[in-house]
Short mmCIF file of N, CA and C and ligand atoms in Angstrom, two decimals:
data_model
loop_
_atom_site.label_atom_id
_atom_site.label_comp_id
_atom_site.label_asym_id
_atom_site.label_seq_id
_atom_site.Cartn_x
_atom_site.Cartn_y
_atom_site.Cartn_z
N MET A 174 -16.42 -26.25 4.93
CA MET A 174 -17.42 -25.95 4.15
C MET A 174 -18.54 -26.88 3.93
N ILE A 175 -19.85 -26.13 3.62
CA ILE A 175 -20.75 -27.71 3.26
C ILE A 175 -20.95 -27.32 1.76
N ALA A 176 -21.37 -27.69 1.05
CA ALA A 176 -21.20 -27.52 -0.20
C ALA A 176 -23.23 -27.30 -0.53
N GLN A 177 -23.86 -26.09 -1.53
CA GLN A 177 -25.00 -25.93 -1.53
C GLN A 177 -25.57 -25.89 -3.14
N LYS A 178 -26.38 -26.48 -3.40
CA LYS A 178 -26.97 -26.81 -4.85
C LYS A 178 -26.02 -25.56 -5.78
N ASN A 179 -26.79 -24.15 -5.29
CA ASN A 179 -26.20 -23.22 -5.59
C ASN A 179 -25.26 -22.54 -5.71
N ASP A 180 -24.02 -23.27 -5.20
CA ASP A 180 -22.61 -22.87 -5.10
C ASP A 180 -21.62 -23.51 -6.93
N TRP A 181 -22.72 -24.20 -7.19
CA TRP A 181 -21.98 -24.06 -8.57
C TRP A 181 -23.07 -23.78 -10.00
N GLU A 182 -22.60 -23.26 -10.60
CA GLU A 182 -22.86 -22.13 -11.71
C GLU A 182 -22.20 -22.05 -12.66
N ILE A 183 -22.97 -22.51 -14.17
CA ILE A 183 -23.17 -22.02 -15.57
C ILE A 183 -23.41 -21.11 -15.86
N ARG A 184 -22.56 -20.27 -15.84
CA ARG A 184 -23.70 -18.71 -16.62
C ARG A 184 -23.07 -18.12 -18.10
N ALA A 185 -24.07 -18.18 -18.90
CA ALA A 185 -23.61 -18.05 -20.30
C ALA A 185 -23.44 -16.72 -20.42
N ARG A 186 -22.86 -16.32 -21.52
CA ARG A 186 -22.11 -14.71 -22.16
C ARG A 186 -23.75 -14.22 -22.88
N SER A 187 -23.97 -13.22 -22.47
CA SER A 187 -24.93 -12.61 -23.22
C SER A 187 -24.33 -12.30 -24.60
N GLU A 188 -25.77 -12.38 -25.44
CA GLU A 188 -25.00 -11.79 -26.81
C GLU A 188 -25.04 -10.07 -27.41
N GLN A 189 -25.18 -9.51 -26.38
CA GLN A 189 -25.75 -8.14 -25.95
C GLN A 189 -24.93 -7.75 -24.77
N CYS A 190 -24.83 -6.21 -24.79
CA CYS A 190 -24.26 -5.37 -23.78
C CYS A 190 -25.50 -5.32 -22.83
N HIS A 191 -25.23 -5.39 -21.31
CA HIS A 191 -26.53 -5.48 -20.48
C HIS A 191 -26.48 -3.81 -20.37
N GLY A 192 -25.82 -2.84 -20.37
CA GLY A 192 -25.81 -1.32 -20.51
C GLY A 192 -26.88 -0.63 -22.03
N CYS A 193 -26.22 -0.89 -22.89
CA CYS A 193 -26.98 -0.51 -24.12
C CYS A 193 -27.68 -1.22 -25.09
N HIS A 194 -27.29 -2.58 -24.41
CA HIS A 194 -28.06 -3.56 -25.86
C HIS A 194 -27.81 -3.60 -26.87
N ALA A 195 -26.16 -3.06 -27.29
CA ALA A 195 -25.52 -3.10 -28.48
C ALA A 195 -25.27 -4.68 -28.66
N PRO A 196 -25.64 -5.63 -29.60
CA PRO A 196 -25.09 -6.72 -29.68
C PRO A 196 -23.86 -6.92 -29.81
N PHE A 197 -22.63 -7.89 -29.12
CA PHE A 197 -21.38 -7.80 -29.33
C PHE A 197 -21.25 -8.30 -31.13
N GLY A 198 -19.80 -7.88 -30.94
CA GLY A 198 -19.55 -8.11 -32.19
C GLY A 198 -18.57 -9.15 -32.19
N ASP A 199 -18.04 -10.05 -33.53
CA ASP A 199 -16.78 -11.11 -33.40
C ASP A 199 -15.53 -10.39 -33.39
N GLN A 200 -14.98 -10.54 -32.19
CA GLN A 200 -13.77 -10.57 -31.68
C GLN A 200 -13.68 -9.39 -31.10
N GLU A 201 -14.70 -8.74 -30.56
CA GLU A 201 -14.48 -7.40 -30.12
C GLU A 201 -14.80 -7.90 -28.46
N THR A 202 -13.65 -7.00 -27.68
CA THR A 202 -13.21 -6.86 -25.77
C THR A 202 -14.55 -7.02 -25.10
N PHE A 203 -14.92 -7.00 -23.99
CA PHE A 203 -16.24 -6.94 -23.85
C PHE A 203 -15.69 -7.03 -21.79
N ASN A 204 -16.37 -6.39 -21.23
CA ASN A 204 -16.19 -6.86 -19.74
C ASN A 204 -17.31 -7.64 -18.99
N SER A 205 -16.86 -8.37 -17.95
CA SER A 205 -18.31 -9.01 -17.35
C SER A 205 -17.82 -8.81 -15.82
N ARG A 206 -19.01 -8.76 -15.24
CA ARG A 206 -19.11 -9.14 -13.43
C ARG A 206 -19.47 -9.87 -13.06
N LEU A 207 -19.41 -10.72 -11.81
CA LEU A 207 -20.08 -11.81 -11.58
C LEU A 207 -20.42 -11.21 -10.21
N LEU A 208 -21.88 -11.07 -9.93
CA LEU A 208 -22.50 -10.76 -8.36
C LEU A 208 -22.94 -11.98 -7.80
N PHE A 209 -22.98 -12.04 -6.69
CA PHE A 209 -23.53 -12.79 -5.81
C PHE A 209 -24.35 -12.28 -4.89
N ASP A 210 -25.45 -12.64 -4.41
CA ASP A 210 -26.01 -12.34 -3.35
C ASP A 210 -26.99 -13.39 -2.76
N ALA A 211 -28.18 -13.17 -2.14
CA ALA A 211 -29.00 -13.82 -1.79
C ALA A 211 -29.55 -14.92 -2.85
N ALA A 212 -29.71 -14.18 -3.89
CA ALA A 212 -30.72 -14.95 -5.16
C ALA A 212 -29.53 -15.70 -5.83
N GLY A 213 -28.37 -15.67 -5.31
CA GLY A 213 -27.25 -16.79 -6.38
C GLY A 213 -26.70 -15.99 -6.57
N TYR A 214 -26.20 -16.30 -7.84
CA TYR A 214 -25.17 -15.69 -9.02
C TYR A 214 -25.89 -15.14 -10.04
N ARG A 215 -25.79 -13.76 -10.38
CA ARG A 215 -25.99 -13.07 -11.67
C ARG A 215 -24.52 -12.87 -12.43
N ARG A 216 -25.00 -12.49 -13.89
CA ARG A 216 -23.60 -12.38 -14.19
C ARG A 216 -24.10 -11.12 -15.60
N GLU A 217 -23.22 -10.24 -15.73
CA GLU A 217 -23.71 -8.95 -16.85
C GLU A 217 -22.05 -8.47 -17.44
N ASP A 218 -22.65 -8.49 -18.68
CA ASP A 218 -21.53 -8.25 -19.81
C ASP A 218 -21.92 -6.94 -19.93
N TYR A 219 -20.73 -6.39 -20.66
CA TYR A 219 -20.89 -4.97 -20.52
C TYR A 219 -19.93 -4.63 -22.67
N CYS A 220 -20.28 -3.86 -23.06
CA CYS A 220 -18.93 -3.02 -24.35
C CYS A 220 -18.11 -2.11 -23.10
N GLU A 221 -16.89 -2.26 -24.33
CA GLU A 221 -16.28 -0.92 -23.78
C GLU A 221 -16.71 0.61 -23.34
N ARG A 222 -17.58 0.73 -24.22
CA ARG A 222 -18.23 1.96 -24.02
C ARG A 222 -18.91 2.35 -22.56
N CYS A 223 -19.83 0.98 -22.43
CA CYS A 223 -20.33 1.58 -21.06
C CYS A 223 -19.75 1.09 -19.76
N TRP A 224 -18.66 0.34 -19.95
CA TRP A 224 -18.35 -0.15 -18.56
C TRP A 224 -17.92 0.78 -17.82
N PRO A 225 -17.13 1.86 -18.45
CA PRO A 225 -16.83 2.71 -16.95
C PRO A 225 -17.94 3.48 -16.38
N GLN A 226 -18.87 3.47 -16.92
CA GLN A 226 -20.39 4.32 -16.17
C GLN A 226 -20.74 3.01 -15.60
N VAL A 227 -20.52 1.89 -15.38
CA VAL A 227 -21.52 0.95 -14.63
C VAL A 227 -21.74 1.19 -13.35
N PRO A 228 -22.08 1.24 -12.47
CA PRO A 228 -22.43 1.68 -11.36
C PRO A 228 -21.68 0.13 -9.78
N GLU A 229 -20.93 0.71 -9.19
CA GLU A 229 -20.69 -0.38 -8.30
C GLU A 229 -21.16 -1.12 -7.89
N ASP A 230 -21.30 -2.13 -7.57
CA ASP A 230 -22.67 -3.12 -6.32
C ASP A 230 -21.64 -4.08 -5.72
N ALA A 231 -22.15 -3.77 -4.40
CA ALA A 231 -21.48 -4.10 -3.45
C ALA A 231 -21.46 -6.16 -3.38
N GLY A 232 -22.30 -6.62 -4.35
CA GLY A 232 -22.19 -7.97 -4.29
C GLY A 232 -21.19 -8.63 -5.18
N THR A 233 -20.19 -7.45 -5.63
CA THR A 233 -19.54 -8.28 -7.46
C THR A 233 -18.64 -8.92 -5.96
N LEU A 234 -18.28 -10.18 -6.61
CA LEU A 234 -17.40 -11.39 -6.57
C LEU A 234 -16.07 -11.48 -7.74
N SER A 235 -16.44 -11.10 -8.55
CA SER A 235 -15.37 -11.24 -9.85
C SER A 235 -15.52 -10.33 -10.76
N ILE A 236 -14.33 -9.53 -11.58
CA ILE A 236 -14.56 -8.57 -13.15
C ILE A 236 -13.49 -9.63 -13.79
N TRP A 237 -14.07 -9.41 -14.80
CA TRP A 237 -12.79 -10.01 -15.68
C TRP A 237 -13.42 -9.42 -17.29
N GLN A 238 -12.14 -9.26 -17.77
CA GLN A 238 -12.42 -9.12 -19.51
C GLN A 238 -12.20 -10.35 -20.37
N SER A 239 -12.94 -10.05 -21.16
CA SER A 239 -13.23 -11.34 -22.65
C SER A 239 -13.28 -10.98 -23.48
N VAL A 240 -12.51 -11.44 -24.91
CA VAL A 240 -13.00 -11.55 -26.23
C VAL A 240 -14.14 -12.36 -26.77
N PHE A 241 -15.17 -11.80 -27.54
CA PHE A 241 -16.53 -12.32 -27.73
C PHE A 241 -16.12 -12.49 -28.83
N ARG A 242 -16.82 -14.23 -29.19
CA ARG A 242 -16.02 -15.18 -30.66
C ARG A 242 -17.64 -15.70 -31.07
N LEU A 243 -17.98 -15.46 -31.90
CA LEU A 243 -19.06 -15.89 -32.84
C LEU A 243 -19.19 -17.61 -32.24
N PRO A 244 -20.10 -17.93 -32.00
CA PRO A 244 -20.35 -19.55 -31.48
C PRO A 244 -20.11 -20.08 -32.43
N PRO A 245 -19.03 -21.03 -32.60
CA PRO A 245 -18.51 -22.12 -33.50
C PRO A 245 -19.81 -23.02 -34.14
N PRO A 246 -19.56 -23.25 -35.65
CA PRO A 246 -20.54 -23.82 -35.74
C PRO A 246 -21.23 -25.43 -35.70
N PRO A 247 -21.81 -26.17 -34.84
CA PRO A 247 -22.14 -27.16 -34.58
C PRO A 247 -21.19 -28.17 -35.30
N PRO A 248 -20.71 -29.03 -33.95
CA PRO A 248 -20.38 -30.21 -34.45
C PRO A 248 -20.57 -31.59 -35.19
N PRO A 249 -20.28 -32.49 -36.18
CA PRO A 249 -20.85 -33.38 -36.71
C PRO A 249 -21.44 -34.21 -35.53
N GLU A 250 -22.36 -34.80 -35.80
CA GLU A 250 -22.71 -35.83 -35.33
C GLU A 250 -21.56 -36.98 -34.77
N THR A 251 -21.59 -37.33 -33.83
CA THR A 251 -20.39 -38.65 -33.61
C THR A 251 -20.82 -39.26 -32.82
N VAL A 252 -20.16 -40.24 -32.59
CA VAL A 252 -20.54 -41.22 -31.45
C VAL A 252 -20.39 -40.77 -30.13
N LYS A 253 -21.46 -40.79 -29.24
CA LYS A 253 -22.09 -39.90 -27.80
C LYS A 253 -20.55 -41.13 -27.25
N ARG A 254 -19.74 -39.98 -26.44
CA ARG A 254 -18.57 -40.47 -25.64
C ARG A 254 -18.38 -39.26 -24.44
N GLU A 255 -18.42 -40.13 -23.23
CA GLU A 255 -18.14 -39.33 -22.25
C GLU A 255 -16.89 -38.86 -21.83
N THR A 256 -16.77 -37.22 -22.08
CA THR A 256 -15.63 -36.86 -21.92
C THR A 256 -15.80 -35.77 -20.58
N ALA A 257 -14.48 -35.40 -20.05
CA ALA A 257 -14.27 -34.75 -18.93
C ALA A 257 -15.20 -33.65 -19.06
N GLU A 258 -15.50 -32.96 -20.32
CA GLU A 258 -16.37 -31.84 -20.49
C GLU A 258 -18.23 -32.21 -20.45
N SER A 259 -18.55 -33.23 -20.95
CA SER A 259 -19.66 -33.56 -20.72
C SER A 259 -19.96 -34.07 -19.78
N LEU A 260 -19.06 -34.74 -18.84
CA LEU A 260 -19.75 -35.25 -17.41
C LEU A 260 -19.59 -34.24 -16.78
N LEU A 261 -18.73 -32.85 -16.70
CA LEU A 261 -18.48 -32.24 -15.98
C LEU A 261 -19.56 -31.31 -16.07
N ARG A 262 -20.49 -31.11 -17.07
CA ARG A 262 -21.86 -30.44 -17.51
C ARG A 262 -23.00 -31.56 -16.88
N LYS A 263 -22.52 -32.84 -16.78
CA LYS A 263 -23.70 -33.04 -16.41
C LYS A 263 -23.86 -33.04 -14.47
N LEU A 264 -22.62 -33.15 -14.08
CA LEU A 264 -22.71 -33.14 -13.23
C LEU A 264 -23.08 -31.60 -12.20
N LEU A 265 -22.70 -30.69 -12.78
CA LEU A 265 -23.36 -29.24 -12.88
C LEU A 265 -24.93 -29.61 -12.52
N ALA A 266 -25.42 -30.09 -13.89
CA ALA A 266 -26.72 -29.48 -13.84
C ALA A 266 -27.28 -30.74 -13.12
N ASP A 267 -26.78 -31.50 -12.76
CA ASP A 267 -27.65 -32.59 -11.70
C ASP A 267 -28.11 -32.03 -9.77
N GLU A 268 -28.92 -32.36 -9.75
CA GLU A 268 -29.69 -32.01 -8.52
C GLU A 268 -28.49 -32.56 -7.26
N ASP A 269 -28.26 -33.27 -7.57
CA ASP A 269 -26.92 -33.66 -6.44
C ASP A 269 -26.05 -33.76 -6.55
N SER A 270 -25.66 -32.46 -7.10
CA SER A 270 -24.06 -32.38 -7.45
C SER A 270 -23.05 -31.76 -6.63
N PRO A 271 -23.68 -31.06 -5.21
CA PRO A 271 -22.45 -31.45 -4.02
C PRO A 271 -22.28 -32.67 -3.48
N GLY A 272 -22.86 -33.63 -3.54
CA GLY A 272 -22.19 -35.03 -3.27
C GLY A 272 -20.90 -35.25 -4.29
N TYR A 273 -20.93 -34.37 -5.19
CA TYR A 273 -19.78 -34.66 -6.21
C TYR A 273 -18.34 -33.49 -6.16
N ALA A 274 -18.73 -32.70 -5.00
CA ALA A 274 -17.83 -31.45 -5.22
C ALA A 274 -16.66 -31.87 -5.68
N ASN A 275 -15.89 -32.82 -4.92
CA ASN A 275 -14.40 -32.86 -5.61
C ASN A 275 -14.41 -33.38 -6.94
N THR A 276 -15.41 -34.26 -7.43
CA THR A 276 -15.04 -34.57 -8.73
C THR A 276 -15.62 -33.15 -9.73
N ILE A 277 -16.01 -32.73 -9.41
CA ILE A 277 -16.55 -31.79 -10.01
C ILE A 277 -15.00 -30.78 -9.70
N TYR A 278 -14.63 -30.36 -9.22
CA TYR A 278 -13.65 -29.49 -8.95
C TYR A 278 -12.21 -30.32 -9.95
N ILE A 279 -12.01 -31.26 -9.56
CA ILE A 279 -11.24 -32.42 -10.44
C ILE A 279 -11.15 -32.27 -12.11
N LEU A 280 -12.40 -32.05 -12.48
CA LEU A 280 -13.00 -32.45 -14.11
C LEU A 280 -12.57 -30.51 -14.33
N ALA A 281 -12.47 -29.85 -13.51
CA ALA A 281 -12.93 -28.36 -14.15
C ALA A 281 -11.13 -28.34 -14.08
N VAL A 282 -10.36 -28.69 -13.18
CA VAL A 282 -8.69 -28.70 -13.30
C VAL A 282 -8.07 -29.27 -14.08
N MET A 283 -8.78 -30.59 -14.82
CA MET A 283 -8.39 -31.31 -16.27
C MET A 283 -8.77 -30.67 -17.16
N LEU A 284 -9.78 -29.31 -17.32
CA LEU A 284 -9.93 -29.00 -18.67
C LEU A 284 -9.38 -27.71 -18.23
N GLU A 285 -8.63 -26.78 -17.06
CA GLU A 285 -7.92 -26.30 -17.22
C GLU A 285 -6.65 -26.55 -17.53
N ARG A 286 -5.99 -27.90 -17.24
CA ARG A 286 -4.98 -28.09 -18.13
C ARG A 286 -4.69 -28.28 -19.70
N ARG A 287 -6.02 -28.57 -20.17
CA ARG A 287 -6.42 -28.73 -21.60
C ARG A 287 -6.37 -27.23 -22.06
N ARG A 288 -6.67 -26.69 -21.00
CA ARG A 288 -6.87 -25.64 -22.00
C ARG A 288 -8.15 -25.28 -22.66
N ILE A 289 -8.91 -26.01 -22.02
CA ILE A 289 -10.27 -25.40 -22.36
C ILE A 289 -11.27 -24.78 -21.68
N LEU A 290 -10.90 -24.78 -20.33
CA LEU A 290 -11.32 -23.65 -19.17
C LEU A 290 -9.80 -22.71 -19.59
N VAL A 291 -10.24 -21.51 -19.25
CA VAL A 291 -9.03 -20.81 -18.40
C VAL A 291 -9.55 -20.19 -16.95
N GLU A 292 -8.55 -20.08 -16.60
CA GLU A 292 -9.33 -19.63 -14.80
C GLU A 292 -8.99 -18.76 -14.89
N LYS A 293 -9.99 -17.50 -14.66
CA LYS A 293 -10.46 -16.04 -14.73
C LYS A 293 -10.17 -15.32 -13.20
N ASP A 294 -10.54 -15.74 -12.04
CA ASP A 294 -10.38 -15.35 -11.07
C ASP A 294 -10.67 -16.46 -9.91
N VAL A 295 -10.09 -16.37 -8.36
CA VAL A 295 -10.23 -17.15 -7.64
C VAL A 295 -10.81 -16.03 -6.16
N GLN A 296 -12.03 -16.27 -5.67
CA GLN A 296 -12.28 -14.89 -5.15
C GLN A 296 -12.93 -16.07 -3.51
N VAL A 297 -12.92 -15.15 -2.53
CA VAL A 297 -13.36 -15.97 -1.44
C VAL A 297 -15.22 -15.08 -0.98
N ARG A 298 -16.16 -15.60 -0.86
CA ARG A 298 -17.21 -15.08 -0.85
C ARG A 298 -17.52 -14.98 0.55
N GLU A 299 -18.16 -14.22 1.01
CA GLU A 299 -18.42 -13.68 2.36
C GLU A 299 -18.71 -14.64 3.00
N ASP A 300 -18.96 -16.07 2.73
CA ASP A 300 -19.80 -17.11 3.68
C ASP A 300 -18.18 -18.02 3.92
N GLY A 301 -17.33 -17.58 2.95
CA GLY A 301 -16.02 -18.35 3.56
C GLY A 301 -15.80 -19.14 2.18
N VAL A 302 -16.45 -19.69 1.29
CA VAL A 302 -16.65 -20.59 0.54
C VAL A 302 -15.40 -19.47 -0.54
N LYS A 303 -14.97 -20.74 -0.80
CA LYS A 303 -13.83 -20.26 -2.02
C LYS A 303 -14.33 -20.85 -3.30
N VAL A 304 -14.63 -19.71 -4.14
CA VAL A 304 -14.37 -19.82 -5.66
C VAL A 304 -13.63 -20.06 -6.95
N ARG A 305 -13.37 -20.92 -7.52
CA ARG A 305 -12.85 -20.52 -8.89
C ARG A 305 -13.35 -20.04 -10.28
N ILE A 306 -13.40 -19.32 -10.32
CA ILE A 306 -14.16 -18.78 -11.69
C ILE A 306 -13.48 -19.16 -13.33
N TYR A 307 -13.75 -19.74 -13.92
CA TYR A 307 -13.37 -20.54 -15.03
C TYR A 307 -14.54 -19.66 -16.55
N GLU A 308 -13.52 -19.58 -17.24
CA GLU A 308 -14.18 -19.48 -18.61
C GLU A 308 -13.68 -20.23 -19.86
N TYR A 309 -14.96 -20.78 -20.22
CA TYR A 309 -14.80 -21.68 -21.45
C TYR A 309 -14.31 -21.05 -22.68
N ARG A 310 -13.29 -21.32 -23.12
CA ARG A 310 -12.86 -20.51 -24.61
C ARG A 310 -14.02 -20.40 -25.61
N LYS A 311 -14.10 -21.17 -25.81
CA LYS A 311 -15.15 -21.36 -27.02
C LYS A 311 -16.22 -20.36 -26.95
N SER A 312 -16.91 -20.45 -25.91
CA SER A 312 -18.06 -20.08 -25.79
C SER A 312 -18.33 -18.29 -24.86
N ASN A 313 -17.42 -18.29 -24.38
CA ASN A 313 -17.29 -17.19 -22.83
C ASN A 313 -17.82 -17.85 -22.12
N GLU A 314 -18.99 -19.16 -21.63
CA GLU A 314 -19.35 -19.14 -20.63
C GLU A 314 -18.49 -19.18 -19.42
N THR A 315 -19.35 -18.97 -18.11
CA THR A 315 -18.30 -18.46 -16.99
C THR A 315 -19.02 -19.89 -16.14
N PHE A 316 -17.93 -20.31 -15.49
CA PHE A 316 -18.26 -21.55 -14.66
C PHE A 316 -17.56 -21.43 -13.30
N VAL A 317 -18.70 -21.24 -12.26
CA VAL A 317 -18.32 -21.29 -11.22
C VAL A 317 -18.19 -22.73 -10.30
N ILE A 318 -16.81 -22.37 -9.73
CA ILE A 318 -16.68 -24.08 -9.08
C ILE A 318 -15.82 -23.58 -7.95
N PRO A 319 -16.55 -23.70 -6.99
CA PRO A 319 -15.99 -24.39 -5.59
C PRO A 319 -14.52 -25.32 -5.08
N ASP A 320 -13.78 -24.69 -4.68
CA ASP A 320 -12.77 -24.62 -4.25
C ASP A 320 -12.67 -26.11 -3.01
N PRO A 321 -12.59 -27.31 -3.49
CA PRO A 321 -12.88 -27.89 -2.05
C PRO A 321 -11.45 -28.36 -1.02
N GLU A 322 -10.21 -27.32 -1.68
CA GLU A 322 -9.23 -27.14 -1.05
C GLU A 322 -8.54 -28.91 -0.24
N LEU A 323 -8.58 -29.75 -1.12
CA LEU A 323 -8.11 -30.89 -1.36
C LEU A 323 -6.86 -31.07 -0.90
N LYS A 324 -6.54 -31.98 0.13
CA LYS A 324 -4.97 -32.54 0.02
C LYS A 324 -4.83 -33.19 -0.46
N LEU A 325 -3.01 -33.83 -0.61
CA LEU A 325 -2.59 -34.03 -1.62
C LEU A 325 -3.38 -36.30 -1.93
N ALA A 326 -3.25 -36.09 -0.65
CA ALA A 326 -3.71 -37.77 -1.03
C ALA A 326 -5.34 -38.15 -0.90
N GLU A 327 -6.10 -36.98 -0.96
CA GLU A 327 -7.71 -36.77 -1.68
C GLU A 327 -7.57 -36.91 -2.68
N LEU A 328 -6.51 -35.91 -3.34
CA LEU A 328 -6.56 -35.27 -4.89
C LEU A 328 -6.66 -36.92 -5.60
N GLU A 329 -5.61 -37.60 -5.35
CA GLU A 329 -5.11 -38.83 -6.32
C GLU A 329 -6.83 -39.48 -5.90
N GLU A 330 -6.80 -39.47 -4.70
CA GLU A 330 -8.25 -40.60 -4.63
C GLU A 330 -9.52 -39.95 -5.89
N VAL A 331 -9.39 -39.17 -5.44
CA VAL A 331 -10.46 -38.32 -6.27
C VAL A 331 -10.40 -38.75 -7.61
N GLN A 332 -8.58 -38.34 -8.59
CA GLN A 332 -8.11 -38.17 -9.64
C GLN A 332 -8.58 -39.68 -9.90
N GLU A 333 -8.35 -40.43 -9.45
CA GLU A 333 -8.68 -42.20 -9.57
C GLU A 333 -10.39 -42.28 -10.07
N GLU A 334 -11.26 -42.14 -8.92
CA GLU A 334 -12.87 -41.70 -9.24
C GLU A 334 -13.36 -41.37 -10.54
N VAL A 335 -11.94 -39.89 -10.75
CA VAL A 335 -12.66 -39.04 -12.36
C VAL A 335 -12.82 -40.01 -13.31
N VAL A 336 -10.86 -40.84 -13.42
CA VAL A 336 -11.00 -41.55 -14.05
C VAL A 336 -11.55 -42.55 -14.54
N ALA A 337 -12.39 -42.99 -13.22
CA ALA A 337 -12.88 -44.28 -13.63
C ALA A 337 -14.40 -44.06 -14.23
N MET A 338 -14.86 -42.73 -13.69
CA MET A 338 -15.99 -42.49 -13.82
C MET A 338 -16.06 -42.15 -15.89
N LEU A 339 -15.30 -41.27 -16.09
CA LEU A 339 -14.89 -41.49 -17.62
C LEU A 339 -15.08 -42.51 -18.20
N GLU A 340 -14.01 -44.12 -17.39
CA GLU A 340 -13.95 -44.71 -18.19
C GLU A 340 -15.37 -45.65 -18.80
N GLN A 341 -15.98 -45.82 -17.22
CA GLN A 341 -17.39 -46.02 -17.39
C GLN A 341 -18.90 -45.02 -17.64
N GLY A 342 -18.43 -43.93 -18.50
CA GLY A 342 -19.19 -43.52 -19.42
C GLY A 342 -20.57 -43.49 -18.15
N GLN A 343 -21.62 -42.85 -19.17
CA GLN A 343 -22.78 -42.45 -18.78
C GLN A 343 -23.19 -42.94 -17.68
N GLN A 344 -23.47 -44.53 -17.81
CA GLN A 344 -23.75 -45.20 -16.36
C GLN A 344 -23.41 -44.96 -14.95
N ALA A 345 -21.84 -44.92 -15.07
CA ALA A 345 -21.23 -44.41 -13.91
C ALA A 345 -21.65 -43.30 -13.48
N ALA A 346 -22.09 -42.62 -14.02
CA ALA A 346 -22.06 -40.91 -13.92
C ALA A 346 -23.39 -40.60 -13.40
N ALA A 347 -24.52 -41.58 -13.71
CA ALA A 347 -25.66 -41.55 -12.96
C ALA A 347 -26.12 -41.89 -12.42
N SER A 348 -25.11 -43.21 -11.97
CA SER A 348 -25.67 -44.14 -10.91
C SER A 348 -25.38 -43.55 -9.20
ZN1 LIG B 405 -22.83 -1.01 -24.06
#
């Protein structure tokens, strides 16, 4: 597979239902679907009342359920340190992210092991690209990460690369 810029995506959770526009409340269960078509990814969030009436869409890639959590207060300013999370967000925002396909995948797996990301679904798109759909627990953001299906030897190599990037911090990630 040749990775494209729009293979990666972070989709924020809505503050309100896509159907009735009622704002979600803290701890409210809601339903989400991820659509994929020529325009890229779209995410729609629905309250429990609207969900049964949502018409089916042929572009649906994934459906999942989450619990809405009010955004936590911003963390106190501390020394800026590169973490697996900040590095992942930076790479996903980078225009050259396809060059980091393996790194991005490994970072997502690391964050899943630490229970920062939760895997919600695995789907194969019509074009054959296998994507893993993760939820960022704190914010319900959706991270769509193509799975490069690495072999074990490649996996070790990329893991070493990622550890080095984290140690070297911002400069290494930007170069
Ligand atoms: Zn609704």
